[in-house]
Coordinates of C-alpha atoms in Angstrom, one line a residue:
Chain F
M1 CA 19.9 60.8 68.7
T2 CA 23.4 61.5 67.3
Q3 CA 23.5 59.4 64.1
I4 CA 21.4 59.7 61.1
T5 CA 19.1 56.7 60.8
S6 CA 17.2 57.3 57.6
E7 CA 18.6 57.1 54.1
E8 CA 16.3 59.9 53.0
T9 CA 17.8 62.2 55.7
R10 CA 21.3 61.2 54.7
A11 CA 20.5 62.2 51.1
F12 CA 18.9 65.5 52.2
K13 CA 21.9 66.5 54.2
A14 CA 24.3 65.4 51.4
A15 CA 22.4 67.6 48.9
L16 CA 22.4 70.6 51.3
E17 CA 26.2 70.3 51.6
A18 CA 26.8 69.6 47.9
Q19 CA 24.7 72.6 46.9
G20 CA 26.4 75.0 49.4
F21 CA 23.4 75.5 51.7
L22 CA 25.4 74.1 54.6
L23 CA 29.2 74.4 55.0
P24 CA 30.4 71.6 57.3
S25 CA 33.1 72.6 59.7
G26 CA 34.3 69.1 60.6
V27 CA 32.6 69.2 64.0
R28 CA 29.2 67.6 64.3
G29 CA 26.4 70.1 64.5
V30 CA 28.7 73.1 63.7
N31 CA 28.0 74.5 60.2
G32 CA 28.5 77.6 58.2
F33 CA 25.7 78.8 55.9
G34 CA 25.9 79.6 52.2
P35 CA 24.1 82.6 50.6
A36 CA 21.1 80.6 49.5
F37 CA 20.4 79.2 52.9
E38 CA 21.1 82.6 54.6
D39 CA 18.8 84.4 52.2
I40 CA 15.8 82.2 53.1
L41 CA 16.6 82.5 56.8
Q42 CA 16.8 86.3 56.7
R43 CA 13.6 86.5 54.6
F44 CA 11.7 84.4 57.1
N45 CA 13.0 86.5 60.0
A46 CA 11.9 89.7 58.1
L47 CA 8.4 88.1 57.6
V48 CA 8.2 87.5 61.3
S49 CA 9.0 91.1 61.9
R50 CA 6.3 92.2 59.5
V51 CA 3.7 90.0 61.1
A52 CA 4.6 91.3 64.5
A53 CA 5.0 95.0 63.5
D54 CA 1.9 96.3 65.1
D55 CA 3.0 94.9 68.5
K56 CA 5.9 97.4 68.5
A57 CA 8.2 95.0 70.4
E58 CA 11.5 96.6 71.7
E59 CA 14.3 95.2 69.5
L60 CA 17.3 94.3 71.7
T61 CA 20.6 92.7 70.5
F62 CA 22.9 90.5 72.6
P63 CA 26.2 88.8 72.1
P64 CA 26.4 85.0 72.1
V65 CA 27.8 84.9 75.7
V66 CA 26.1 85.8 78.9
P67 CA 27.5 86.4 82.5
R68 CA 28.3 83.1 84.3
A69 CA 26.5 84.6 87.3
L70 CA 23.3 84.7 85.2
I71 CA 23.5 81.0 84.3
E72 CA 24.0 80.2 87.9
K73 CA 21.1 82.4 89.0
M74 CA 18.7 80.9 86.4
G75 CA 19.2 77.4 87.7
Y76 CA 20.5 76.2 84.3
L77 CA 23.3 74.1 85.8
G78 CA 20.8 71.9 87.7
N79 CA 18.3 71.6 84.9
F80 CA 20.5 71.4 81.7
P81 CA 24.1 70.6 82.8
H82 CA 24.6 68.4 79.7
L83 CA 23.9 71.4 77.3
I84 CA 26.1 74.1 78.9
G85 CA 29.1 75.8 77.2
S86 CA 31.4 77.4 79.7
V87 CA 34.1 79.7 78.3
H88 CA 37.6 79.2 79.6
S89 CA 40.7 81.2 78.9
F90 CA 44.4 81.4 79.7
F91 CA 45.7 83.6 82.5
G92 CA 49.3 82.2 82.8
S93 CA 52.9 83.2 82.2
D94 CA 55.0 83.3 79.1
A95 CA 56.6 80.0 79.9
K96 CA 53.2 78.4 80.6
A97 CA 51.9 79.7 77.2
R98 CA 54.8 78.1 75.4
E99 CA 54.3 74.8 77.1
M100 CA 50.6 74.9 76.2
A101 CA 51.3 75.7 72.5
D102 CA 53.9 72.9 72.4
Q103 CA 51.4 70.4 73.8
A104 CA 48.9 71.5 71.1
S105 CA 51.6 71.2 68.4
N106 CA 52.4 67.6 69.6
G107 CA 48.7 66.7 69.5
E108 CA 48.6 66.4 73.3
R109 CA 45.9 67.8 75.5
W110 CA 46.7 71.3 76.5
E111 CA 43.7 72.7 78.3
A112 CA 45.0 72.1 81.9
A113 CA 46.4 75.6 81.9
L114 CA 43.0 77.2 81.4
D115 CA 40.7 78.7 83.9
I116 CA 37.1 79.9 83.8
T117 CA 36.1 83.4 82.6
D118 CA 33.1 85.4 83.7
V119 CA 31.0 84.3 80.8
M120 CA 29.2 81.2 79.4
M121 CA 27.6 80.5 76.0
T122 CA 24.0 81.9 75.7
P123 CA 21.8 78.9 76.2
A124 CA 18.5 80.5 75.2
A125 CA 17.8 83.8 73.4
C126 CA 15.6 85.1 76.1
Y127 CA 18.1 84.7 79.0
P128 CA 19.9 88.1 78.8
V129 CA 16.5 89.8 78.7
Y130 CA 15.0 88.9 82.1
P131 CA 17.5 90.9 84.3
L132 CA 16.4 94.0 82.3
F133 CA 12.8 93.6 83.6
S134 CA 13.8 93.9 87.3
G135 CA 11.6 96.3 89.3
K136 CA 8.0 97.5 88.9
L137 CA 6.4 97.3 85.4
S138 CA 3.9 99.6 83.8
P139 CA 0.3 98.1 83.7
N140 CA 0.7 96.5 80.3
G141 CA 4.2 95.1 81.0
R142 CA 6.8 94.9 78.3
L143 CA 7.5 93.1 75.1
V144 CA 11.0 92.5 73.7
T145 CA 12.2 90.8 70.6
T146 CA 15.7 89.5 69.9
L147 CA 17.6 87.4 67.5
N148 CA 20.5 85.5 69.2
W149 CA 23.0 82.8 68.6
I150 CA 22.4 79.9 71.0
F151 CA 24.8 77.2 72.1
R152 CA 23.7 73.7 73.2
H153 CA 26.3 71.0 73.6
E154 CA 24.5 68.2 71.8
P155 CA 26.8 67.0 68.9
S156 CA 24.7 65.3 66.3
D157 CA 24.9 64.4 62.6
E158 CA 21.2 65.3 62.2
P159 CA 20.9 68.3 60.0
T160 CA 18.2 69.7 62.3
R161 CA 20.3 69.6 65.5
F162 CA 23.1 72.2 65.6
Q163 CA 25.3 73.0 68.5
S164 CA 25.3 76.7 67.5
F165 CA 22.1 78.1 65.9
R166 CA 19.9 81.2 65.9
M167 CA 16.5 81.8 67.6
R168 CA 14.2 84.7 66.9
E169 CA 12.4 85.3 70.1
F170 CA 9.6 87.4 71.6
I171 CA 9.6 87.8 75.4
R172 CA 6.5 89.0 77.2
V173 CA 6.3 90.2 80.8
G174 CA 3.3 91.5 82.7
P175 CA 0.2 90.4 84.7
S176 CA -0.6 86.7 84.2
D177 CA -3.8 87.3 82.2
V178 CA -2.0 89.7 79.8
V179 CA 0.8 87.2 79.3
V180 CA -1.5 84.2 78.7
A181 CA -3.6 86.2 76.3
W182 CA -0.4 87.1 74.4
R183 CA 0.7 83.5 74.4
D184 CA -2.6 82.3 73.0
Q185 CA -2.6 85.0 70.3
W186 CA 0.9 84.0 69.2
L187 CA 0.1 80.3 69.2
E188 CA -2.5 80.9 66.6
R189 CA -0.5 83.6 64.8
A190 CA 2.6 81.4 64.5
R191 CA 0.6 78.4 63.4
T192 CA -1.2 80.4 60.7
L193 CA 2.1 82.0 59.5
L194 CA 3.8 78.6 59.1
L195 CA 0.7 77.1 57.4
D196 CA 0.6 80.0 55.0
L197 CA 4.2 79.1 54.1
G198 CA 2.9 75.7 53.1
L199 CA 4.4 73.9 56.0
P200 CA 2.4 70.9 57.3
V201 CA 2.6 72.1 60.9
E202 CA 1.1 70.6 64.0
S203 CA 0.8 71.9 67.5
D204 CA 1.8 69.8 70.5
V205 CA 2.3 70.0 74.2
A206 CA 6.0 69.6 74.9
N207 CA 8.7 69.7 77.6
D208 CA 12.2 71.0 77.9
P209 CA 15.1 68.4 77.8
F210 CA 15.6 68.5 81.6
F211 CA 18.6 66.4 82.8
G212 CA 18.6 63.2 84.9
R213 CA 16.0 61.6 87.2
V214 CA 14.8 64.8 88.7
G215 CA 14.5 66.2 85.2
K216 CA 12.1 63.5 84.3
M217 CA 9.7 64.7 86.9
L218 CA 10.2 68.4 85.9
A219 CA 9.4 67.4 82.3
A220 CA 6.3 65.5 83.3
N221 CA 5.1 68.4 85.4
Q222 CA 5.8 70.9 82.6
R223 CA 3.6 68.8 80.3
D224 CA 0.8 68.3 82.9
Q225 CA 0.6 72.0 83.4
K226 CA 0.8 72.7 79.6
L227 CA 3.6 75.2 80.2
K228 CA 5.3 74.5 76.9
F229 CA 3.9 74.1 73.3
E230 CA 5.7 73.4 70.1
L231 CA 4.9 73.7 66.5
K232 CA 6.3 70.8 64.5
V233 CA 7.0 70.0 60.9
P234 CA 8.4 66.7 59.5
V235 CA 12.0 67.3 58.4
I236 CA 14.1 64.3 59.1
S237 CA 11.3 61.9 60.1
S238 CA 7.6 61.6 59.1
T239 CA 6.7 60.1 62.4
D240 CA 8.8 62.3 64.7
P241 CA 8.4 65.9 63.4
T242 CA 10.9 68.6 64.3
A243 CA 10.0 71.5 66.6
I244 CA 10.5 74.8 64.7
C245 CA 8.7 77.1 67.0
S246 CA 8.2 76.8 70.8
F247 CA 6.3 78.7 73.5
N248 CA 7.3 78.7 77.2
W249 CA 5.1 80.1 80.0
H250 CA 7.4 80.4 83.0
Q251 CA 4.7 81.8 85.3
E252 CA 6.6 83.5 88.2
H253 CA 9.8 81.4 87.8
F254 CA 12.0 84.2 86.4
S255 CA 10.1 87.1 88.0
S256 CA 10.9 85.7 91.4
K257 CA 14.6 85.4 90.6
F258 CA 14.9 89.0 89.2
G259 CA 12.3 90.8 91.3
I260 CA 9.9 91.7 88.5
Q261 CA 6.6 93.1 89.8
D262 CA 3.5 94.1 87.9
A263 CA 1.8 97.4 88.4
D264 CA -0.2 96.0 91.4
D265 CA 3.1 94.8 93.1
R266 CA 2.4 91.1 92.4
L267 CA 5.1 89.0 90.9
A268 CA 4.8 89.4 87.1
H269 CA 4.5 86.4 84.7
T270 CA 6.8 85.9 81.8
A271 CA 6.5 83.9 78.6
C272 CA 8.5 83.6 75.5
L273 CA 8.1 82.2 72.0
G274 CA 11.0 81.4 69.6
F275 CA 11.4 80.4 66.0
G276 CA 14.4 78.2 65.4
L277 CA 15.6 80.0 62.3
E278 CA 17.8 77.3 60.9
R279 CA 15.1 74.7 61.5
V280 CA 12.4 76.8 59.8
T281 CA 14.8 77.2 56.8
L282 CA 15.4 73.4 56.7
A283 CA 11.7 72.7 57.0
L284 CA 11.0 75.0 54.0
L285 CA 13.8 73.3 52.0
K286 CA 12.6 69.8 52.9
T287 CA 8.9 70.6 52.2
H288 CA 9.3 72.6 49.0
G289 CA 12.7 71.4 47.6
L290 CA 16.1 73.0 47.2
D291 CA 15.2 75.1 44.2
T292 CA 13.4 78.1 45.6
T293 CA 12.2 79.3 42.2
L294 CA 10.0 76.2 42.2
W295 CA 8.4 76.9 45.6
P296 CA 4.6 77.5 45.7
A297 CA 3.5 80.9 44.7
A298 CA 1.9 81.6 48.1
T299 CA 5.2 80.8 49.9
R300 CA 7.2 82.9 47.5
A301 CA 4.8 85.8 47.8
L302 CA 5.4 85.9 51.6
L303 CA 9.1 85.5 51.5
W304 CA 9.8 87.6 48.4
P305 CA 7.2 90.4 49.0
Chain O
M1 CA 44.1 99.1 79.7
T2 CA 41.2 97.9 81.8
Q3 CA 40.1 101.0 83.6
I4 CA 38.8 104.2 82.2
T5 CA 41.2 106.9 82.8
S6 CA 39.5 110.0 81.4
E7 CA 36.5 111.8 82.8
E8 CA 35.3 112.4 79.3
T9 CA 35.2 108.7 78.4
R10 CA 33.4 107.9 81.7
A11 CA 30.8 110.5 80.8
F12 CA 30.5 109.2 77.2
K13 CA 30.0 105.6 78.5
A14 CA 27.5 106.7 81.2
A15 CA 25.4 108.6 78.5
L16 CA 25.4 105.6 76.2
E17 CA 24.1 103.4 79.0
A18 CA 21.6 106.0 80.3
Q19 CA 20.1 106.5 76.9
G20 CA 19.9 102.7 76.1
F21 CA 22.5 102.5 73.4
L22 CA 24.5 100.0 75.5
L23 CA 22.9 97.5 77.9
P24 CA 25.5 96.5 80.5
S25 CA 25.4 92.8 81.5
G26 CA 27.4 93.1 84.7
V27 CA 30.5 91.6 83.1
R28 CA 33.2 94.0 81.9
G29 CA 33.1 94.3 78.1
V30 CA 29.9 92.2 77.6
N31 CA 27.0 94.4 76.6
G32 CA 23.7 94.2 74.9
F33 CA 22.7 96.8 72.3
G34 CA 19.5 98.9 72.3
P35 CA 17.6 99.6 69.1
A36 CA 19.2 103.0 68.4
F37 CA 22.7 101.6 68.6
E38 CA 21.8 98.5 66.5
D39 CA 20.1 100.7 63.9
I40 CA 23.3 102.7 63.3
L41 CA 25.4 99.5 63.2
Q42 CA 23.2 97.8 60.7
R43 CA 23.0 100.9 58.5
F44 CA 26.8 101.1 58.4
N45 CA 27.0 97.4 57.5
A46 CA 24.5 97.9 54.7
L47 CA 26.5 100.9 53.5
V48 CA 29.6 98.7 53.3
S49 CA 27.6 96.2 51.3
R50 CA 26.6 98.9 48.8
V51 CA 30.1 100.2 48.4
A52 CA 31.4 96.7 47.8
A53 CA 28.4 95.5 45.7
D54 CA 30.3 95.5 42.3
D55 CA 32.9 93.1 43.8
K56 CA 30.3 90.4 44.1
A57 CA 31.9 88.8 47.1
E58 CA 30.4 85.5 48.2
E59 CA 28.4 86.1 51.4
L60 CA 29.0 83.3 54.0
T61 CA 27.7 83.1 57.5
F62 CA 29.3 81.3 60.4
P63 CA 28.4 80.6 64.0
P64 CA 30.3 82.2 66.9
V65 CA 32.3 79.0 67.5
V66 CA 34.9 77.2 65.4
P67 CA 36.4 73.7 65.6
R68 CA 39.1 73.4 68.3
A69 CA 41.2 71.7 65.7
L70 CA 41.1 74.8 63.6
I71 CA 42.4 77.1 66.4
E72 CA 45.2 74.6 67.0
K73 CA 46.1 74.4 63.3
M74 CA 46.1 78.2 62.9
G75 CA 48.8 78.6 65.6
Y76 CA 46.5 80.8 67.7
L77 CA 47.4 79.2 71.0
G78 CA 51.0 80.2 70.6
N79 CA 50.3 83.7 69.4
F80 CA 47.3 84.8 71.3
P81 CA 46.8 82.4 74.3
H82 CA 45.6 85.3 76.5
L83 CA 42.6 86.0 74.2
I84 CA 41.2 82.5 73.7
G85 CA 37.8 81.3 74.7
S86 CA 37.7 77.5 75.0
V87 CA 34.2 76.0 75.3
H88 CA 33.8 73.4 78.0
S89 CA 30.7 71.3 78.9
F90 CA 29.5 68.6 81.3
F91 CA 29.7 64.9 80.4
G92 CA 29.1 63.4 83.8
S93 CA 26.5 61.4 85.8
D94 CA 23.2 62.4 87.5
A95 CA 25.0 62.4 90.9
K96 CA 27.9 64.5 89.6
A97 CA 25.4 67.0 88.0
R98 CA 23.6 67.4 91.4
E99 CA 26.9 68.0 93.1
M100 CA 27.8 70.6 90.6
A101 CA 24.5 72.4 90.9
D102 CA 24.8 72.4 94.7
Q103 CA 28.2 73.9 94.5
A104 CA 26.9 76.6 92.3
S105 CA 24.0 77.3 94.6
N106 CA 26.4 77.6 97.6
G107 CA 28.5 80.1 95.7
E108 CA 31.4 77.6 95.5
R109 CA 33.4 76.9 92.3
W110 CA 31.7 74.2 90.4
E111 CA 33.6 73.9 87.1
A112 CA 35.9 71.0 88.1
A113 CA 33.4 68.6 86.6
L114 CA 33.7 70.1 83.1
D115 CA 35.7 68.9 80.2
I116 CA 36.6 70.4 76.8
T117 CA 34.3 70.2 73.8
D118 CA 35.3 70.1 70.2
V119 CA 34.7 73.9 69.8
M120 CA 36.2 77.2 70.8
M121 CA 35.0 80.8 70.4
T122 CA 35.6 82.3 67.0
P123 CA 38.6 84.6 67.5
A124 CA 38.6 86.4 64.1
A125 CA 35.8 86.6 61.6
C126 CA 38.0 85.2 58.8
Y127 CA 39.1 82.0 60.5
P128 CA 36.3 79.7 59.4
V129 CA 36.8 80.8 55.8
Y130 CA 40.4 79.6 55.1
P131 CA 39.7 75.9 55.2
L132 CA 37.1 76.4 52.5
F133 CA 39.8 77.7 50.1
S134 CA 41.8 74.4 50.2
G135 CA 42.9 73.1 46.8
K136 CA 43.6 74.9 43.5
L137 CA 42.0 78.3 42.8
S138 CA 40.7 79.7 39.5
P139 CA 43.1 82.4 38.1
N140 CA 41.4 85.3 39.8
G141 CA 41.1 83.5 43.2
R142 CA 38.1 84.1 45.5
L143 CA 36.6 86.9 47.5
V144 CA 34.3 86.2 50.6
T145 CA 32.5 88.5 52.9
T146 CA 31.2 87.6 56.3
L147 CA 29.8 89.2 59.5
N148 CA 30.8 87.3 62.6
W149 CA 30.6 87.5 66.4
I150 CA 34.2 87.5 67.7
F151 CA 35.3 86.6 71.2
R152 CA 38.5 88.0 72.8
H153 CA 39.1 87.6 76.5
E154 CA 40.2 91.1 77.4
P155 CA 37.8 92.3 80.1
S156 CA 37.8 96.1 80.1
D157 CA 35.7 99.0 81.2
E158 CA 36.6 100.9 78.1
P159 CA 33.5 101.3 75.9
T160 CA 35.6 100.5 72.8
R161 CA 36.9 97.1 74.0
F162 CA 34.3 94.4 74.2
Q163 CA 34.9 90.7 74.8
S164 CA 32.2 89.8 72.3
F165 CA 31.7 92.0 69.3
R166 CA 31.0 91.9 65.5
M167 CA 33.4 92.2 62.6
R168 CA 32.3 92.7 59.0
E169 CA 35.1 91.2 57.0
F170 CA 36.3 90.7 53.4
I171 CA 38.7 87.9 52.7
R172 CA 40.7 87.7 49.5
V173 CA 42.7 84.8 48.2
G174 CA 44.6 84.5 45.0
P175 CA 48.0 85.3 43.4
S176 CA 50.1 87.8 45.5
D177 CA 49.8 90.6 43.0
V178 CA 46.0 90.3 42.8
V179 CA 45.8 90.2 46.6
V180 CA 48.0 93.2 47.1
A181 CA 46.2 95.2 44.5
W182 CA 42.9 94.4 46.2
R183 CA 44.3 95.4 49.6
D184 CA 45.5 98.7 48.2
Q185 CA 42.2 99.4 46.6
W186 CA 40.4 98.8 49.9
L187 CA 42.8 100.8 51.9
E188 CA 41.8 103.8 49.9
R189 CA 38.1 102.8 49.6
A190 CA 37.7 102.2 53.3
R191 CA 39.5 105.5 54.2
T192 CA 37.3 107.4 51.8
L193 CA 34.1 105.8 53.1
L194 CA 35.0 106.7 56.7
L195 CA 36.0 110.2 55.8
D196 CA 32.7 110.6 53.8
L197 CA 30.9 109.7 57.1
G198 CA 32.7 112.7 58.7
L199 CA 35.1 110.6 60.8
P200 CA 38.5 112.1 61.4
V201 CA 40.3 109.0 60.3
E202 CA 44.0 108.4 60.0
S203 CA 45.9 105.4 58.5
D204 CA 48.7 103.7 60.4
V205 CA 51.0 100.7 60.2
A206 CA 50.0 98.4 63.0
N207 CA 50.6 95.0 64.7
D208 CA 48.5 92.2 66.2
P209 CA 48.6 91.9 70.0
F210 CA 51.0 88.9 70.0
F211 CA 51.6 87.4 73.4
G212 CA 54.8 87.3 75.4
R213 CA 58.5 87.9 74.5
V214 CA 58.4 86.0 71.2
G215 CA 55.3 88.0 70.5
K216 CA 57.2 91.2 70.7
M217 CA 59.5 90.1 67.9
L218 CA 56.5 88.9 65.8
A219 CA 54.8 92.2 66.3
A220 CA 58.0 94.2 65.3
N221 CA 58.4 91.9 62.2
Q222 CA 54.8 92.5 61.2
R223 CA 55.3 96.3 61.4
D224 CA 58.6 96.2 59.6
Q225 CA 57.1 94.3 56.7
K226 CA 53.9 96.5 56.7
L227 CA 51.7 93.5 56.9
K228 CA 49.0 95.2 59.0
F229 CA 47.3 98.6 58.5
E230 CA 44.7 100.2 60.7
L231 CA 42.3 103.1 60.2
K232 CA 41.9 104.9 63.5
V233 CA 39.5 107.5 64.9
P234 CA 39.7 109.2 68.3
V235 CA 36.9 107.8 70.5
I236 CA 38.1 107.5 74.1
S237 CA 41.4 109.4 73.6
S238 CA 42.5 112.2 71.4
T239 CA 46.1 111.1 71.5
D240 CA 45.5 107.3 71.2
P241 CA 42.8 106.9 68.5
T242 CA 40.8 103.6 68.2
A243 CA 41.3 101.2 65.3
I244 CA 37.9 100.8 63.6
C245 CA 39.1 99.0 60.4
S246 CA 42.1 96.8 59.9
F247 CA 43.9 95.1 57.0
N248 CA 46.0 92.0 57.3
W249 CA 48.2 90.6 54.6
H250 CA 49.0 87.0 55.6
Q251 CA 51.2 86.3 52.5
E252 CA 51.4 82.4 52.4
H253 CA 50.8 81.9 56.1
F254 CA 47.3 80.4 55.9
S255 CA 47.7 79.0 52.4
S256 CA 50.5 76.8 53.5
K257 CA 48.4 75.5 56.4
F258 CA 45.4 74.7 54.3
G259 CA 47.0 73.8 51.0
I260 CA 45.7 76.7 48.9
Q261 CA 47.3 76.9 45.5
D262 CA 46.8 79.6 42.8
A263 CA 46.1 78.6 39.2
D264 CA 49.8 78.3 38.6
D265 CA 50.3 75.8 41.4
R266 CA 52.1 78.3 43.7
L267 CA 51.0 78.9 47.2
A268 CA 48.3 81.5 47.1
H269 CA 48.3 84.7 49.2
T270 CA 45.5 85.7 51.5
A271 CA 44.5 89.1 53.0
C272 CA 41.5 90.3 54.9
L273 CA 40.0 93.6 56.0
G274 CA 37.5 94.0 58.7
F275 CA 35.4 96.8 60.1
G276 CA 34.8 96.6 63.9
L277 CA 31.0 97.3 63.7
E278 CA 30.6 98.3 67.4
R279 CA 33.7 100.5 67.2
V280 CA 32.5 102.2 64.0
T281 CA 29.1 102.9 65.6
L282 CA 30.9 104.3 68.7
A283 CA 33.1 106.4 66.6
L284 CA 30.1 107.9 64.8
L285 CA 28.3 108.5 68.2
K286 CA 31.4 110.1 69.7
T287 CA 32.1 112.3 66.6
H288 CA 28.6 113.4 65.8
G289 CA 26.8 113.1 69.1
L290 CA 24.1 110.8 70.5
D291 CA 21.2 112.5 68.7
T292 CA 21.4 111.1 65.1
T293 CA 18.8 113.6 63.8
L294 CA 21.6 116.3 64.4
W295 CA 24.3 114.4 62.5
P296 CA 25.8 116.1 59.4
A297 CA 23.6 115.9 56.3
A298 CA 26.3 114.1 54.4
T299 CA 26.6 111.4 57.1
R300 CA 22.9 111.0 57.2
A301 CA 22.6 110.8 53.5
L302 CA 25.0 107.8 53.4
L303 CA 23.4 105.9 56.3
W304 CA 19.7 106.8 55.7
P305 CA 19.8 106.6 51.9

């Protein structure tokens, strides 16, 4: 879906831009954010931190790029080739650089002189975390939280589909029963949190956007096994609500790749949950309006404590 | 300089990694950050905000990618081709995707199937700001602040040279006398701030790392005209201190590209100053030691107010 189909969404996006919530860059799905938008986003992120405070998650921070070798190891190229961002640079001579700059000045294509680097765009906030879990865990495993910039190459005019956006994630690793109990606790906790903010949220079994024909089977399998859940709120469509929070239970998928064992030497399980911070912000603005002083008292009490 | 030459620096980096300040990714100059490192970084950023509060800068937020067209327009390809990060993705068929994934699994090069996207890595925190200034300014111009992830392709083992790092910047646009007065005020303010933190800072005329033979002339010209200043602190070398804050006065360079006029219809001037947040954090850790509870009382009072 790359074009806006509803008049209401077109008006919503136009108002967000006119009032400085979103700063269009000229590229579809790449936006800057004005102070009013960013304030809501940061306040929601702080609320998540307060709700999760007792869990004492380790807070780790990562850049928006990851090693190319990590993407290859994760199997991302097979599953989501259409979403990747591969970072290329220039390794050539003085003469070659001048030729490239001249081509660019003349409006010609100039990227032939580039070659790959050792990094790619971070495709999911949790990806840089799994390698850190390698080895034998303590009995209760580990819990990490991180806020990362994500890149997904899906240019769109929809205000809920950015190419570059932020996810606040929690990543849990440990014995399968511990991981599943944690996932179930958060499914309820996240739903309650979003309902308390006045968002008309519904929970749904979901699947990742796997690529191609094999991908269709992977997606069906993921749904059958209930490995992915999403919490959704209508933002650009009343019939096709937007996922603003998602849960993935990877079972032993990542643990097998990175050699992560629980205290009993079995392969550990991993799961993650992430809030799409721009999407939550947009859901709040769509649901309660662009003037935050008029938001419901209960919503304001949570975000402006 | 891509290899660590001093034993002291090697020990400093090893301690930062062993104590979880830096989380190596396996790629040179790409690191995650543990909670103790991130806490210092965020506290310094908050201190900068407090020092600058009366200026009432507009706080804007941008993703770590910018439009390819912006990089082309800025002349970055000619001046810094060796530092660019161009984002490429996959636009091909199901069969082509399987071929690519198979190549990756076999350890072969697989990027031939990729093509350029409309975005590149953000090379400087201020770049996405200038297009927003287009048109006629009010008499006092504008002041923007932003915290961005920057990418520069310069793989290095030095702990002060990351490929992906954060800059906290202020960007000033207006008549030349207003911009120069602002720059001079901040040169003193930033120097005082860093001295107050107990950092042995020195100010120096500097130049950007322009590429190639023409670049050598541009760099010399920039120094002659005193268009760039840096504040430096010894981190990995006592004789070659590390720049942790820099000032660039672009005169009419960006205003001419983006049609930015002052209130009298002359081309406006622009200037920016940026703190390298990871570098400031490293300078504090190198100067005062890895145990923040033992830092000087004056430093702690500023960061833990």
